[in-house]
Short mmCIF file of C-alpha atoms in Angstrom, two decimals:
data_model
loop_
_atom_site.label_atom_id
_atom_site.label_comp_id
_atom_site.label_asym_id
_atom_site.label_seq_id
_atom_site.Cartn_x
_atom_site.Cartn_y
_atom_site.Cartn_z
CA UNK A 1 -10.57 -15.90 -24.79
CA UNK A 2 -12.49 -12.85 -25.85
CA UNK A 3 -9.55 -11.23 -27.60
CA UNK A 4 -9.03 -14.54 -29.28
CA UNK A 5 -12.26 -14.96 -30.66
CA UNK A 6 -12.39 -11.28 -31.75
CA UNK A 7 -9.17 -11.79 -33.90
CA UNK A 8 -10.80 -15.09 -35.20
CA UNK A 9 -13.80 -12.75 -36.36
CA UNK A 10 -11.47 -10.50 -38.12
CA UNK A 11 -9.61 -13.53 -39.72
CA UNK A 12 -6.16 -12.58 -37.81
CA UNK A 13 -6.18 -15.87 -35.81
CA UNK A 14 -6.61 -19.58 -36.01
CA UNK A 15 -9.25 -21.05 -33.89
CA UNK A 16 -6.71 -23.85 -32.91
CA UNK A 17 -4.21 -21.36 -31.49
CA UNK A 18 -7.02 -19.86 -29.34
CA UNK A 19 -8.02 -23.22 -28.00
CA UNK A 20 -4.24 -24.05 -27.01
CA UNK A 21 -3.89 -20.72 -25.24
CA UNK A 22 -7.16 -21.62 -23.09
CA UNK A 23 -5.57 -24.93 -22.37
CA UNK A 24 -2.33 -23.45 -21.26
CA UNK A 25 -3.95 -20.79 -19.23
CA UNK A 26 -5.66 -23.77 -17.12
CA UNK A 27 -2.48 -24.82 -15.76
CA UNK A 28 -0.04 -21.76 -15.56
CA UNK A 29 2.15 -22.90 -12.84
CA UNK A 30 3.41 -26.40 -14.59
CA UNK A 31 3.32 -25.13 -18.21
CA UNK A 32 4.33 -21.59 -18.45
CA UNK A 33 7.87 -21.85 -17.45
CA UNK A 34 8.52 -25.21 -18.87
CA UNK A 35 7.01 -24.97 -22.39
CA UNK A 36 7.59 -22.53 -25.21
CA UNK A 37 5.56 -22.19 -28.32
CA UNK A 38 6.68 -23.37 -31.76
CA UNK A 39 4.82 -20.25 -32.98
CA UNK A 40 7.77 -17.93 -32.26
CA UNK A 41 10.59 -19.67 -33.78
CA UNK A 42 10.38 -17.70 -36.99
CA UNK A 43 8.94 -14.42 -35.53
CA UNK A 44 11.12 -11.56 -34.65
CA UNK A 45 10.72 -8.27 -33.22
CA UNK A 46 10.04 -6.40 -36.40
CA UNK A 47 6.81 -8.47 -37.00
CA UNK A 48 5.32 -6.92 -33.97
CA UNK A 49 3.51 -3.61 -34.05
CA UNK A 50 3.70 -1.11 -35.55
CA UNK A 51 4.41 -3.50 -38.40
CA UNK A 52 1.56 -3.89 -40.85
CA UNK A 53 -0.76 -6.85 -39.79
CA UNK A 54 1.28 -7.27 -36.67
CA UNK A 55 -1.69 -7.09 -34.18
CA UNK A 56 -2.12 -10.89 -33.90
CA UNK A 57 1.46 -11.47 -33.55
CA UNK A 58 1.67 -8.80 -30.88
CA UNK A 59 -1.22 -10.12 -28.88
CA UNK A 60 0.01 -13.77 -29.10
CA UNK A 61 3.52 -12.76 -27.99
CA UNK A 62 2.31 -10.39 -25.06
CA UNK A 63 -0.12 -13.27 -23.79
CA UNK A 64 2.88 -15.36 -23.77
CA UNK A 65 4.70 -13.03 -21.43
CA UNK A 66 1.87 -12.71 -19.42
CA UNK A 67 1.54 -16.44 -18.89
CA UNK A 68 5.17 -16.25 -17.91
CA UNK A 69 4.52 -13.55 -15.37
CA UNK A 70 1.39 -15.18 -13.88
CA UNK A 71 3.17 -18.40 -13.40
CA UNK A 72 5.99 -16.70 -11.56
CA UNK A 73 3.54 -14.72 -9.43
CA UNK A 74 1.77 -17.91 -8.38
CA UNK A 75 5.13 -19.66 -7.55
CA UNK A 76 6.31 -16.45 -5.68
CA UNK A 77 3.47 -17.32 -3.09
CA UNK A 78 3.98 -20.90 -2.79
CA UNK A 79 6.04 -21.61 0.37
CA UNK A 80 7.16 -24.88 -1.18
CA UNK A 81 9.23 -23.03 -3.60
CA UNK A 82 12.61 -21.52 -3.02
CA UNK A 83 13.08 -17.84 -2.16
CA UNK A 84 16.18 -17.76 -4.38
CA UNK A 85 18.02 -20.22 -6.74
CA UNK A 86 21.40 -18.87 -5.70
CA UNK A 87 24.44 -19.01 -7.99
CA UNK A 88 27.69 -17.15 -7.88
CA UNK A 89 28.19 -14.55 -10.51
CA UNK A 90 30.59 -16.33 -12.79
CA UNK A 91 28.32 -19.38 -12.60
CA UNK A 92 25.37 -17.32 -13.48
CA UNK A 93 27.05 -15.63 -16.40
CA UNK A 94 28.00 -19.25 -17.79
CA UNK A 95 24.49 -20.75 -17.36
CA UNK A 96 22.92 -18.57 -20.04
CA UNK A 97 24.08 -16.44 -22.96
CA UNK A 98 23.63 -12.91 -21.56
CA UNK A 99 25.65 -11.21 -24.36
CA UNK A 100 24.19 -8.69 -26.75
CA UNK A 101 24.48 -9.67 -30.47
CA UNK A 102 24.53 -7.78 -33.61
CA UNK A 103 21.68 -9.64 -35.31
CA UNK A 104 18.04 -9.87 -33.73
CA UNK A 105 16.96 -12.89 -31.85
CA UNK A 106 13.69 -14.71 -32.55
CA UNK A 107 10.91 -14.00 -30.23
CA UNK A 108 11.19 -17.71 -29.08
CA UNK A 109 14.78 -16.45 -27.72
CA UNK A 110 13.11 -13.51 -26.18
CA UNK A 111 10.75 -15.61 -24.25
CA UNK A 112 13.50 -17.95 -23.11
CA UNK A 113 15.40 -15.12 -21.87
CA UNK A 114 12.35 -14.02 -19.73
CA UNK A 115 11.96 -17.14 -18.32
CA UNK A 116 15.65 -17.56 -17.39
CA UNK A 117 15.49 -13.84 -15.91
CA UNK A 118 12.67 -14.70 -13.51
CA UNK A 119 14.08 -18.26 -12.79
CA UNK A 120 17.24 -16.62 -11.09
CA UNK A 121 15.57 -13.60 -9.72
CA UNK A 122 14.75 -13.26 -6.03
CA UNK A 123 11.14 -13.96 -5.14
CA UNK A 124 10.58 -10.70 -3.24
CA UNK A 125 6.84 -11.65 -2.89
CA UNK A 126 7.57 -14.82 -1.31
CA UNK A 127 6.14 -14.98 2.43
CA UNK A 128 9.72 -15.87 3.87
CA UNK A 129 11.51 -13.14 2.40
CA UNK A 130 12.61 -10.64 4.80
CA UNK A 131 15.80 -9.29 3.60
CA UNK A 132 15.15 -5.59 2.84
CA UNK A 133 12.52 -3.06 3.92
CA UNK A 134 10.65 -3.40 0.59
CA UNK A 135 9.10 -6.79 0.30
CA UNK A 136 5.87 -8.41 -0.94
CA UNK A 137 4.04 -7.99 -4.22
CA UNK A 138 0.35 -6.35 -4.26
CA UNK A 139 -1.71 -7.49 -7.21
CA UNK A 140 -3.58 -4.07 -7.62
CA UNK A 141 0.00 -2.30 -7.45
CA UNK A 142 1.29 -4.69 -10.06
CA UNK A 143 -1.69 -4.08 -12.39
CA UNK A 144 -1.10 -0.25 -11.88
CA UNK A 145 2.52 -0.81 -12.91
CA UNK A 146 1.74 -2.59 -16.09
CA UNK A 147 -0.71 0.09 -16.97
CA UNK A 148 1.89 2.75 -16.19
CA UNK A 149 4.16 1.13 -18.67
CA UNK A 150 1.71 0.70 -21.29
CA UNK A 151 0.83 4.51 -21.12
CA UNK A 152 4.43 5.31 -21.01
CA UNK A 153 4.42 8.98 -20.47
CA UNK A 154 6.28 11.70 -18.74
CA UNK A 155 5.27 13.52 -15.44
CA UNK A 156 6.76 16.98 -16.52
CA UNK A 157 3.69 18.64 -17.80
CA UNK A 158 -0.23 18.40 -17.70
CA UNK A 159 -0.45 18.30 -21.53
CA UNK A 160 1.26 14.79 -21.72
CA UNK A 161 0.10 13.10 -18.56
CA UNK A 162 -3.17 15.07 -17.49
CA UNK A 163 -4.60 12.07 -15.35
CA UNK A 164 -1.38 11.18 -13.77
CA UNK A 165 -0.42 14.74 -12.81
CA UNK A 166 -3.88 15.25 -11.12
CA UNK A 167 -3.64 12.06 -9.29
CA UNK A 168 -0.08 13.03 -7.87
CA UNK A 169 -1.91 16.41 -6.88
CA UNK A 170 -4.63 14.87 -4.97
CA UNK A 171 -2.42 12.11 -3.47
CA UNK A 172 0.28 14.48 -2.13
CA UNK A 173 -2.54 16.65 -0.84
CA UNK A 174 -4.02 13.67 1.05
CA UNK A 175 -0.66 12.71 2.52
CA UNK A 176 0.05 16.22 3.68
CA UNK A 177 -3.33 16.11 5.50
CA UNK A 178 -2.30 12.87 7.16
CA UNK A 179 0.97 14.54 8.39
CA UNK A 180 -1.01 17.09 10.06
CA UNK A 181 -0.47 20.26 7.86
CA UNK A 182 -3.78 22.50 7.68
CA UNK A 183 -6.06 21.56 4.67
CA UNK A 184 -3.25 19.54 3.19
CA UNK A 185 -1.62 22.82 2.11
CA UNK A 186 1.95 22.62 1.05
CA UNK A 187 3.96 20.92 -2.01
CA UNK A 188 5.60 17.84 -2.72
CA UNK A 189 6.73 15.84 -5.32
CA UNK A 190 7.54 11.87 -5.97
CA UNK A 191 10.97 11.13 -6.46
CA UNK A 192 13.30 8.29 -7.27
CA UNK A 193 13.63 6.90 -3.81
CA UNK A 194 14.22 7.99 -0.20
CA UNK A 195 17.62 9.24 -0.71
CA UNK A 196 16.54 11.70 -3.54
CA UNK A 197 13.72 12.88 -1.38
CA UNK A 198 16.24 13.50 1.53
CA UNK A 199 18.66 15.40 -1.02
CA UNK A 200 15.60 17.52 -2.40
CA UNK A 201 14.90 18.33 1.45
CA UNK A 202 18.49 19.65 2.09
CA UNK A 203 18.41 21.46 -1.20
CA UNK A 204 15.34 23.50 -0.09
CA UNK A 205 16.63 24.24 3.30
CA UNK A 206 19.73 25.76 1.50
CA UNK A 207 17.82 27.76 -0.68
CA UNK A 208 15.44 28.99 1.96
CA UNK A 209 18.16 30.34 3.95
CA UNK A 210 20.47 31.44 1.01
CA UNK A 211 18.31 31.82 -2.04
CA UNK A 212 21.44 33.40 -3.90
CA UNK A 213 23.11 30.22 -3.86
CA UNK A 214 21.04 28.92 -6.78
CA UNK A 215 22.84 31.26 -9.32
CA UNK A 216 26.25 32.12 -7.45
CA UNK A 217 26.90 28.75 -6.08
CA UNK A 218 28.53 27.74 -2.46
CA UNK A 219 31.33 30.32 -2.74
CA UNK A 220 28.41 33.05 -2.06
CA UNK A 221 27.38 31.54 1.36
CA UNK A 222 29.18 30.83 4.59
CA UNK A 223 30.35 27.34 5.81
CA UNK A 224 26.86 25.51 6.40
CA UNK A 225 26.50 22.46 8.51
CA UNK A 226 23.67 19.89 8.81
CA UNK A 227 22.79 17.48 11.89
CA UNK A 228 21.56 14.18 11.78
CA UNK A 229 21.72 11.06 14.16
CA UNK A 230 24.40 8.66 14.28
CA UNK A 231 21.76 6.06 13.34
CA UNK A 232 20.16 7.84 10.27
CA UNK A 233 20.39 6.79 6.88
CA UNK A 234 23.69 7.27 4.74
CA UNK A 235 21.66 9.31 2.30
CA UNK A 236 22.08 12.40 4.17
CA UNK A 237 25.85 12.36 3.85
CA UNK A 238 25.53 11.46 0.32
CA UNK A 239 23.22 14.30 -0.37
CA UNK A 240 25.62 16.77 1.38
CA UNK A 241 28.31 15.57 -1.09
CA UNK A 242 26.10 15.97 -4.00
CA UNK A 243 25.03 19.30 -3.29
CA UNK A 244 28.92 20.59 -2.55
CA UNK A 245 28.17 20.90 0.90
CA UNK A 246 30.64 18.14 1.94
CA UNK A 247 30.40 15.13 4.42
CA UNK A 248 32.31 16.78 6.75
CA UNK A 249 29.67 19.20 7.24
CA UNK A 250 27.16 16.74 8.46
CA UNK A 251 27.44 16.70 12.20
CA UNK A 252 26.29 13.30 13.49
CA UNK A 253 24.46 13.47 16.83
CA UNK A 254 24.63 10.80 19.60
CA UNK A 255 21.64 8.27 19.73
CA UNK A 256 20.63 6.43 23.12
CA UNK A 257 20.96 2.47 23.52
CA UNK A 258 17.57 2.06 21.42
CA UNK A 259 18.88 4.42 18.56
CA UNK A 260 16.75 7.57 19.26
CA UNK A 261 18.65 10.66 18.61
CA UNK A 262 19.47 12.60 22.02
CA UNK A 263 18.09 16.17 21.85
CA UNK A 264 20.60 17.46 24.44
CA UNK A 265 23.42 16.57 22.11
CA UNK A 266 21.90 18.07 19.18
CA UNK A 267 21.72 21.50 20.95
CA UNK A 268 25.14 21.13 22.43
CA UNK A 269 26.49 20.43 18.81
CA UNK A 270 24.45 23.22 17.04
CA UNK A 271 26.03 25.70 19.77
CA UNK A 272 29.63 24.29 19.22
CA UNK A 273 28.99 24.94 15.37
CA UNK A 274 28.03 28.44 15.80
CA UNK A 275 30.74 29.32 18.01
CA UNK A 276 33.17 28.16 15.12
CA UNK A 277 31.27 30.47 12.94
CA UNK A 278 29.56 27.78 11.11
CA UNK A 279 25.84 28.29 9.89
CA UNK A 280 23.56 25.60 11.03
CA UNK A 281 20.92 25.17 8.22
CA UNK A 282 19.38 21.77 8.40
CA UNK A 283 18.42 18.79 10.85
CA UNK A 284 17.31 15.67 9.72
CA UNK A 285 15.41 13.44 12.21
CA UNK A 286 14.61 9.94 11.45
CA UNK A 287 11.19 8.39 11.97
CA UNK A 288 12.36 4.74 11.69
CA UNK A 289 16.00 4.05 11.59
CA UNK A 290 17.10 1.67 8.98
CA UNK A 291 18.60 -1.08 11.48
CA UNK A 292 16.87 -0.37 14.69
CA UNK A 293 13.74 0.98 13.59
CA UNK A 294 14.05 3.97 15.91
CA UNK A 295 11.84 7.09 15.99
CA UNK A 296 13.82 10.10 17.08
CA UNK A 297 11.92 12.45 19.61
CA UNK A 298 10.29 14.92 17.00
CA UNK A 299 8.67 17.19 19.35
CA UNK A 300 12.07 17.96 21.36
CA UNK A 301 13.76 18.15 18.10
CA UNK A 302 11.28 20.62 16.47
CA UNK A 303 11.56 22.85 19.69
CA UNK A 304 15.40 23.07 19.00
CA UNK A 305 14.98 24.00 15.24
CA UNK A 306 12.56 26.61 16.30
CA UNK A 307 14.75 28.06 18.82
CA UNK A 308 17.82 28.31 16.49
CA UNK A 309 15.77 28.93 13.15
CA UNK A 310 16.83 25.91 11.41
CA UNK A 311 14.98 23.80 8.88
CA UNK A 312 13.64 20.60 10.46
CA UNK A 313 13.38 17.48 8.03
CA UNK A 314 11.84 14.06 8.92
CA UNK A 315 13.30 11.07 7.18
CA UNK A 316 10.20 8.88 7.20
CA UNK A 317 11.15 6.72 4.33
CA UNK A 318 10.87 3.63 6.61
CA UNK A 319 8.53 4.64 9.51
CA UNK A 320 6.35 7.32 7.83
CA UNK A 321 3.54 4.85 6.79
CA UNK A 322 2.74 4.30 10.36
CA UNK A 323 0.94 7.73 10.05
CA UNK A 324 -1.82 5.49 8.47
CA UNK A 325 -2.30 3.63 11.79
CA UNK A 326 -4.35 4.99 14.53
CA UNK A 327 -2.84 2.62 16.84
CA UNK A 328 0.92 3.58 16.01
CA UNK A 329 0.92 7.24 14.57
CA UNK A 330 1.76 8.53 18.08
CA UNK A 331 5.40 7.50 17.30
CA UNK A 332 5.51 10.24 14.86
CA UNK A 333 4.05 12.98 17.25
CA UNK A 334 5.45 16.30 16.13
CA UNK A 335 5.61 15.43 12.53
CA UNK A 336 3.41 18.17 11.78
CA UNK A 337 5.92 20.70 12.80
CA UNK A 338 8.38 19.75 10.12
CA UNK A 339 9.35 21.81 7.21
CA UNK A 340 9.79 18.74 5.20
CA UNK A 341 8.92 14.93 5.43
CA UNK A 342 10.27 11.89 3.29
CA UNK A 343 7.84 9.15 2.91
CA UNK A 344 8.33 6.00 1.00
CA UNK A 345 5.24 3.83 0.38
CA UNK A 346 7.19 1.30 -1.37
CA UNK A 347 8.16 0.16 1.98
CA UNK A 348 5.80 -0.52 4.60
CA UNK A 349 2.57 0.15 2.29
CA UNK A 350 4.20 -2.57 -0.12
CA UNK A 351 3.66 -0.31 -3.44
CA UNK A 352 5.74 -1.73 -6.05
CA UNK A 353 9.04 0.03 -6.38
CA UNK A 354 9.76 2.75 -6.72
CA UNK A 355 7.37 5.01 -5.07
CA UNK A 356 8.87 7.92 -2.62
CA UNK A 357 7.50 11.30 -1.83
CA UNK A 358 8.93 14.35 -0.53
CA UNK A 359 6.21 16.59 1.34
CA UNK A 360 7.04 20.13 1.99
CA UNK A 361 5.31 22.55 4.30
CA UNK A 362 5.79 25.92 2.31
CA UNK A 363 3.88 26.15 -1.04
CA UNK A 364 5.91 27.54 -4.12
CA UNK A 365 9.47 26.83 -2.56
CA UNK A 366 10.11 23.90 -4.74
CA UNK A 367 9.36 25.86 -7.85
CA UNK A 368 11.44 28.93 -6.97
CA UNK A 369 14.30 26.39 -5.83
CA UNK A 370 14.40 24.41 -9.03
CA UNK A 371 12.61 26.21 -12.02
CA UNK A 372 14.71 26.91 -15.08
CA UNK A 373 11.96 28.22 -17.35
CA UNK A 374 12.69 25.83 -20.25
CA UNK A 375 10.54 27.59 -22.85
CA UNK A 376 10.26 24.32 -24.95
CA UNK A 377 8.23 22.43 -22.27
CA UNK A 378 6.86 25.31 -19.88
CA UNK A 379 5.32 27.71 -22.22
CA UNK A 380 3.55 30.49 -20.44
CA UNK A 381 0.64 30.82 -22.80
CA UNK A 382 -0.94 27.39 -22.59
CA UNK A 383 -4.82 27.12 -22.40
CA UNK A 384 -4.83 25.66 -18.90
CA UNK A 385 -3.64 26.47 -15.33
CA UNK A 386 -0.03 26.16 -15.53
CA UNK A 387 0.37 25.18 -11.74
CA UNK A 388 -0.36 21.57 -13.13
CA UNK A 389 3.05 21.83 -15.20
CA UNK A 390 4.87 20.19 -12.37
CA UNK A 391 8.09 19.36 -14.04
CA UNK A 392 9.94 22.67 -13.44
CA UNK A 393 10.04 22.07 -9.63
CA UNK A 394 11.91 18.63 -10.08
CA UNK A 395 15.55 18.28 -10.58
CA UNK A 396 14.71 15.75 -13.30
CA UNK A 397 13.33 16.65 -16.50
CA UNK A 398 12.25 12.81 -17.60
CA UNK A 399 10.12 11.63 -14.49
CA UNK A 400 8.74 8.42 -14.03
CA UNK A 401 4.85 7.95 -13.27
CA UNK A 402 5.18 6.51 -9.91
CA UNK A 403 1.93 7.66 -8.62
CA UNK A 404 -0.55 5.49 -10.17
CA UNK A 405 0.46 2.36 -8.22
CA UNK A 406 -0.15 4.01 -4.89
CA UNK A 407 -3.38 6.01 -5.95
CA UNK A 408 -4.97 2.77 -7.26
CA UNK A 409 -3.89 0.70 -4.30
CA UNK A 410 -5.41 3.29 -1.97
CA UNK A 411 -8.66 3.21 -4.05
CA UNK A 412 -8.64 -0.80 -3.77
CA UNK A 413 -7.77 -0.91 -0.03
CA UNK A 414 -8.76 2.33 1.48
CA UNK A 415 -6.82 4.01 4.19
CA UNK A 416 -8.31 1.20 6.41
CA UNK A 417 -6.91 -1.30 4.36
CA UNK A 418 -3.46 0.20 4.74
CA UNK A 419 -3.95 0.60 8.28
CA UNK A 420 -4.75 -3.25 8.89
CA UNK A 421 -1.70 -4.21 6.81
CA UNK A 422 0.61 -2.08 8.77
CA UNK A 423 -0.86 -3.23 12.10
CA UNK A 424 -0.65 -6.77 11.06
CA UNK A 425 3.18 -6.36 10.27
CA UNK A 426 3.78 -4.87 13.67
CA UNK A 427 1.95 -7.44 15.55
CA UNK A 428 4.19 -10.22 13.72
CA UNK A 429 7.28 -8.52 14.83
CA UNK A 430 6.14 -8.19 18.48
CA UNK A 431 5.38 -11.99 18.00
CA UNK A 432 8.76 -12.66 17.11
CA UNK A 433 10.41 -10.41 19.81
CA UNK A 434 8.53 -12.01 22.48
CA UNK A 435 9.21 -15.68 20.97
CA UNK A 436 13.02 -15.18 21.21
CA UNK A 437 13.85 -12.47 24.00
CA UNK A 438 13.86 -15.41 26.56
CA UNK A 439 14.66 -18.45 24.16
CA UNK A 440 17.96 -20.22 24.82
CA UNK A 441 20.58 -19.07 22.37
CA UNK A 442 19.23 -15.61 21.59
CA UNK A 443 20.32 -12.19 22.81
CA UNK A 444 18.63 -8.92 21.79
CA UNK A 445 20.80 -6.11 20.66
CA UNK A 446 18.99 -3.64 22.77
CA UNK A 447 16.60 -3.79 25.68
CA UNK A 448 12.96 -3.33 25.19
CA UNK A 449 10.29 -3.97 22.73
CA UNK A 450 11.09 -2.64 19.17
CA UNK A 451 9.18 0.46 18.00
CA UNK A 452 9.06 -0.60 14.39
CA UNK A 453 9.19 -4.09 12.66
CA UNK A 454 12.87 -4.24 13.27
CA UNK A 455 13.80 -7.00 15.54
CA UNK A 456 17.65 -7.13 16.04
CA UNK A 457 19.27 -10.04 17.68
CA UNK A 458 22.06 -12.33 17.80
CA UNK A 459 22.01 -16.26 17.49
CA UNK A 460 24.48 -18.22 19.62
CA UNK A 461 25.06 -21.83 18.48
CA UNK A 462 25.14 -24.38 21.37
CA UNK A 463 28.87 -24.60 21.08
CA UNK A 464 29.56 -20.96 21.75
CA UNK A 465 27.10 -20.22 24.56
CA UNK A 466 29.30 -20.97 27.29
CA UNK A 467 32.70 -19.44 26.24
CA UNK A 468 33.72 -17.29 29.06
CA UNK A 469 36.73 -15.41 27.11
CA UNK A 470 34.42 -12.45 26.06
CA UNK A 471 36.87 -11.11 23.37
CA UNK A 472 37.00 -14.85 21.92
CA UNK A 473 33.18 -15.11 22.21
CA UNK A 474 32.72 -11.84 20.21
CA UNK A 475 35.21 -12.81 17.70
CA UNK A 476 33.36 -15.86 16.79
CA UNK A 477 29.94 -14.34 17.27
CA UNK A 478 30.92 -11.94 14.49
CA UNK A 479 31.04 -14.95 11.97
CA UNK A 480 27.83 -16.59 12.89
CA UNK A 481 25.42 -14.44 10.92
CA UNK A 482 27.27 -14.24 7.74
CA UNK A 483 27.56 -18.08 7.76
CA UNK A 484 23.90 -18.70 8.37
CA UNK A 485 22.80 -16.16 5.83
CA UNK A 486 24.99 -17.84 3.25
CA UNK A 487 23.47 -21.13 4.30
CA UNK A 488 20.03 -19.60 3.86
CA UNK A 489 20.69 -18.43 0.44
CA UNK A 490 22.31 -21.78 -0.73
CA UNK A 491 19.19 -23.67 0.40
CA UNK A 492 16.86 -20.98 -0.87
CA UNK A 493 14.66 -21.38 2.09
CA UNK A 494 14.35 -17.92 3.54
CA UNK A 495 16.46 -14.44 3.60
CA UNK A 496 16.93 -12.21 6.38
CA UNK A 497 19.60 -9.46 6.83
CA UNK A 498 22.40 -9.04 8.98
CA UNK A 499 25.12 -6.05 10.00
CA UNK A 500 27.49 -4.75 12.57
CA UNK A 501 26.54 -1.42 14.23
CA UNK A 502 29.13 0.69 16.17
CA UNK A 503 31.05 -1.65 18.46
CA UNK A 504 28.42 -4.46 18.25
CA UNK A 505 29.43 -7.46 16.08
CA UNK A 506 27.41 -8.87 13.23
CA UNK A 507 23.70 -9.52 14.29
CA UNK A 508 20.32 -10.25 12.40
CA UNK A 509 18.10 -7.64 11.68
CA UNK A 510 14.61 -8.91 10.85
CA UNK A 511 12.22 -6.55 9.29
CA UNK A 512 8.58 -7.41 8.29
CA UNK A 513 6.86 -5.35 5.53
CA UNK A 514 5.72 -8.53 3.72
CA UNK A 515 1.81 -8.85 3.70
CA UNK A 516 1.91 -12.35 2.88
CA UNK A 517 3.83 -13.26 6.20
CA UNK A 518 2.27 -15.10 8.92
CA UNK A 519 2.80 -16.31 12.47
CA UNK A 520 3.99 -19.63 10.83
CA UNK A 521 6.47 -18.13 8.55
CA UNK A 522 8.14 -16.53 11.69
CA UNK A 523 8.15 -19.97 13.56
CA UNK A 524 9.80 -20.98 10.49
CA UNK A 525 12.50 -18.62 10.38
CA UNK A 526 13.51 -19.24 14.02
CA UNK A 527 13.74 -22.87 13.19
CA UNK A 528 15.78 -22.32 10.11
CA UNK A 529 18.29 -20.13 11.80
CA UNK A 530 18.89 -22.90 14.57
CA UNK A 531 18.87 -25.64 11.99
CA UNK A 532 21.60 -23.98 9.70
CA UNK A 533 23.40 -22.66 12.87
CA UNK A 534 23.49 -25.37 15.26
CA UNK A 535 26.94 -26.82 14.30
CA UNK A 536 28.73 -23.41 14.15
#
């Protein structure tokens, strides 16, 4: 309203258009998706800023987009709406004209495309969306994301991103303090996801042991081997492939029935590798495995790494956020002894994607490992402290501003707000576990209460519960979760993931990171699984 009357006072906007805007804003949910505005039928991209006198059209267009977004946000939290309006790829391709054309479309067509995109998008903020580790939608984080896109700058130097560079410095220091490194000393960077953070860690470990590899390549070093749990994330092997170390040089260590790495097997495999003439250089322990949510025994692993002088990395992409909880941070005891830690706030802390940090205990190592001294960016005679030109320690040149979302949410919620959110999610997972562990038709994948919000279980339909042939039962059970998941998506009522693990047939992996979820949503999930699977 304020912007509208300002433009009226400048002669740029008709009063009737402002009154129409106010009326439309009063009923976002029912109007914004259904009705376009005739105003945009003859308006094209070239009419917007920086076009001369383009301010009024720009503000009106952007307000229309905001109306669409706000309606979608409100709808996403409504349990009466679908989580997904599912269509098969060939159907979705035919429902709308997604092709790119030579001539510009009108802005009315652009708004139609915005509405269509959101109509068929997955509502990841929906309280009954449990499909991935990253769920929910935080309003302050969303506002920060909008601001970040508006600022549209690069994180490589202080001169082009002064505030964002300082906020990254402050936030990484705070995260290192929470890990337990004295006075938050060390280094770190925000990267495009946990897989890249893990690869950074492997890159640093190799450089620390063999700095000559930076210039001379892998032919200058002996055969290197890395170690990780058989339940670890696939990014460890991907990183080894990308760095030229090779996937065969990643040795998978046995895990116990709950998914935790077995330290005795780690030491045995290290000794085997050394006897073969290989050089162990990197151990990746996992704090919160992707499927079971297991936490490797970090203290025992760190003792072994210290004994054999091996870099210890903790992949806490999923479980690192439990460091914010006084009730649950004990699960990461020993993390302060690590050389590096991956921590993804876009998972349990619900920071909008993407937001992943690599924290490093040794200050200056990232710079030495990655810097290339590009003189057109990192001039040495600038008028400010050059340590704030962080771009040369990154593999990327262009680096997105991921910090502002986390920093602004932290300011809004405080550490205690994140703690309460994380504790609540773990409380919901315990509620689910307690409700189904002895319920007819359910079997837990492993014994004991889960350590994270991962609850892994099989649902056995009534017609399958008394099959005596174990092989036949296993064969049929393998097909249950995929069919129920497909029906969930067809009805659009909820979404939860499934997968096999080792010799175990397909099971449901329920994860809770959505702050909007309630006990009633957990009850609904159980009832929906039973409704959709009773006839199988």
